[in-house]
XYZ file of C-alpha atoms in Angstrom:
197
model
C 150.248 123.758 161.978
C 149.947 120.014 161.352
C 150.130 118.226 158.026
C 147.427 117.515 155.462
C 147.506 113.764 154.883
C 145.629 111.075 153.034
C 145.587 107.481 154.274
C 144.183 104.454 152.476
C 144.426 100.688 152.592
C 145.433 99.699 149.066
C 145.934 96.485 147.097
C 149.315 95.790 145.510
C 147.875 96.806 142.127
C 146.707 100.200 143.423
C 142.997 99.766 144.236
C 141.145 100.910 147.371
C 137.762 99.385 146.457
C 136.103 97.223 143.822
C 133.915 98.905 141.151
C 130.844 98.455 143.417
C 132.717 100.087 146.371
C 133.052 96.768 148.226
C 136.487 96.092 149.718
C 136.826 92.309 149.876
C 139.910 91.280 151.876
C 141.489 94.757 151.958
C 140.873 95.268 155.658
C 141.665 91.748 156.898
C 144.710 93.241 158.631
C 142.297 94.961 161.048
C 141.651 91.502 162.537
C 145.034 89.823 162.027
C 146.488 90.146 165.523
C 145.974 90.134 169.265
C 146.244 93.836 170.139
C 142.895 95.558 170.670
C 142.497 98.945 169.013
C 139.279 100.925 169.445
C 139.508 104.103 167.383
C 137.439 107.087 168.470
C 134.273 107.328 166.427
C 134.228 103.654 165.438
C 131.602 101.330 166.929
C 133.901 98.281 166.767
C 137.208 97.105 168.185
C 139.963 95.948 165.837
C 142.493 93.237 166.725
C 145.723 94.146 164.952
C 149.296 92.956 165.092
C 151.485 94.756 167.603
C 153.328 96.621 164.819
C 150.089 97.766 163.134
C 148.566 98.867 166.451
C 151.658 100.938 167.287
C 151.586 102.515 163.808
C 147.840 103.244 164.152
C 148.295 104.984 167.516
C 151.313 106.942 166.261
C 149.135 108.396 163.509
C 146.163 109.396 165.689
C 146.985 113.053 165.111
C 143.940 114.099 163.129
C 142.095 117.167 164.331
C 139.908 117.778 161.270
C 138.610 115.422 158.595
C 137.763 116.167 154.936
C 135.673 113.618 153.034
C 134.124 113.384 149.616
C 130.397 112.828 149.225
C 130.886 109.320 147.792
C 132.675 108.027 150.885
C 130.274 109.965 153.138
C 127.278 108.276 151.474
C 128.957 104.852 151.438
C 129.622 105.144 155.195
C 126.085 106.467 155.809
C 127.634 109.579 157.333
C 129.220 107.371 159.999
C 125.915 107.618 161.843
C 126.701 111.240 162.706
C 130.028 110.347 164.395
C 132.910 110.779 161.947
C 136.223 108.923 162.256
C 138.208 110.057 165.298
C 135.213 112.223 166.290
C 136.862 115.029 164.298
C 135.020 118.037 162.880
C 134.338 117.001 159.286
C 133.998 118.897 156.024
C 132.086 117.019 153.308
C 132.827 118.165 149.753
C 129.642 117.886 147.711
C 127.469 119.563 145.109
C 124.286 118.175 146.672
C 122.436 119.135 149.848
C 122.851 117.028 152.997
C 120.713 113.880 153.172
C 117.134 114.133 154.404
C 116.767 113.966 158.189
C 120.363 115.080 158.642
C 121.946 115.052 161.153
C 120.960 111.758 162.779
C 122.328 112.890 166.155
C 122.441 116.347 167.763
C 125.689 118.268 167.353
C 127.016 116.055 164.541
C 130.247 117.873 163.589
C 129.697 118.059 159.813
C 129.964 121.034 157.458
C 128.926 120.601 153.815
C 130.978 122.655 151.333
C 131.127 122.981 147.549
C 134.863 122.615 146.877
C 138.099 121.116 148.158
C 139.530 124.632 148.450
C 136.667 125.664 150.736
C 137.110 122.497 152.821
C 140.858 123.099 153.204
C 140.297 126.728 154.199
C 137.731 125.754 156.831
C 139.832 122.857 158.111
C 142.967 124.983 158.450
C 141.000 127.607 160.385
C 140.105 125.132 163.138
C 142.891 122.493 163.047
C 145.417 124.375 165.173
C 148.490 122.140 165.549
C 146.542 118.990 164.662
C 146.656 117.220 161.308
C 143.985 117.349 158.608
C 142.932 113.927 157.323
C 141.628 113.616 153.761
C 139.336 110.724 152.766
C 138.207 109.661 149.338
C 140.515 109.070 146.365
C 139.031 111.931 144.355
C 139.480 114.401 147.214
C 143.072 113.225 147.782
C 143.801 113.646 144.064
C 142.370 117.173 144.082
C 144.549 118.031 147.097
C 147.621 116.796 145.206
C 146.639 118.828 142.143
C 146.359 121.890 144.416
C 149.769 121.173 145.947
C 148.062 120.896 149.344
C 148.722 117.282 150.397
C 151.778 116.965 152.679
C 151.755 113.205 153.295
C 150.457 110.063 151.618
C 149.992 107.070 153.910
C 149.422 103.667 152.351
C 148.504 100.454 154.143
C 149.670 98.084 151.381
C 147.908 94.719 151.361
C 149.264 91.713 149.407
C 146.218 91.096 147.227
C 145.470 91.817 143.569
C 142.023 93.283 142.897
C 142.461 93.747 139.124
C 139.723 96.389 138.828
C 138.026 99.079 140.839
C 138.676 102.462 142.385
C 142.333 103.502 142.295
C 143.899 105.510 145.100
C 145.985 107.782 142.884
C 144.514 108.178 139.426
C 143.816 111.104 137.085
C 146.468 113.334 138.677
C 147.174 116.607 136.885
C 150.090 117.900 138.972
C 153.078 117.020 136.790
C 155.994 117.334 139.237
C 155.210 115.474 142.422
C 157.992 113.740 144.345
C 157.544 111.338 147.252
C 160.049 110.825 150.065
C 159.761 107.628 152.075
C 159.391 108.643 155.735
C 158.468 105.347 157.378
C 157.969 101.628 156.718
C 156.258 99.351 159.258
C 155.707 95.655 158.555
C 152.481 94.411 160.105
C 150.613 91.138 159.697
C 149.035 90.994 156.192
C 149.957 94.668 155.614
C 152.934 96.969 155.089
C 152.444 100.531 156.318
C 154.140 103.196 154.176
C 154.313 106.918 154.921
C 155.553 109.369 152.278
C 156.245 113.087 152.355
C 155.033 114.935 149.250
C 156.950 117.737 147.542
C 155.852 119.701 144.508
C 158.149 121.036 141.789
């Protein structure tokens, strides 16, 4: 079985979005180089540094995706094609949007809890990893002791306010082990293993 991981681009002061969910310069590193990267499920091509592109490809191990409703709504359901074209569980307490899905065979399942999403994801992931999106969903996975890795794309900006990546955690004995550091252009990629005491 693969790992359950969460990956976010984060400012130096710990934010992944402004209060209005805009991201400002957070993702400038996607266009800071000469190497073309076209992730599955994305309608655009990024131009990253060589180091960032190699790190990106190394981490293309996701077989199932879990997202919170906030990020799902903000991304407009990715137009029916989730990141990496992975089967996706959306954690929500509301029904799917009207006229959903926008395309036939959109691989989305709407569930009422993180536990239900993890159970469904593990049932179909096989040896592939499970990616977790949305700060709240990542925090709930940590509180459940279910998150195996935290991946941070650390950007040298200060946002001062907004949505924090790791906030409101209840699990009191969480230890991180640095597994990898990759210096890109305008970003430092950090990968941590998570252990629970």
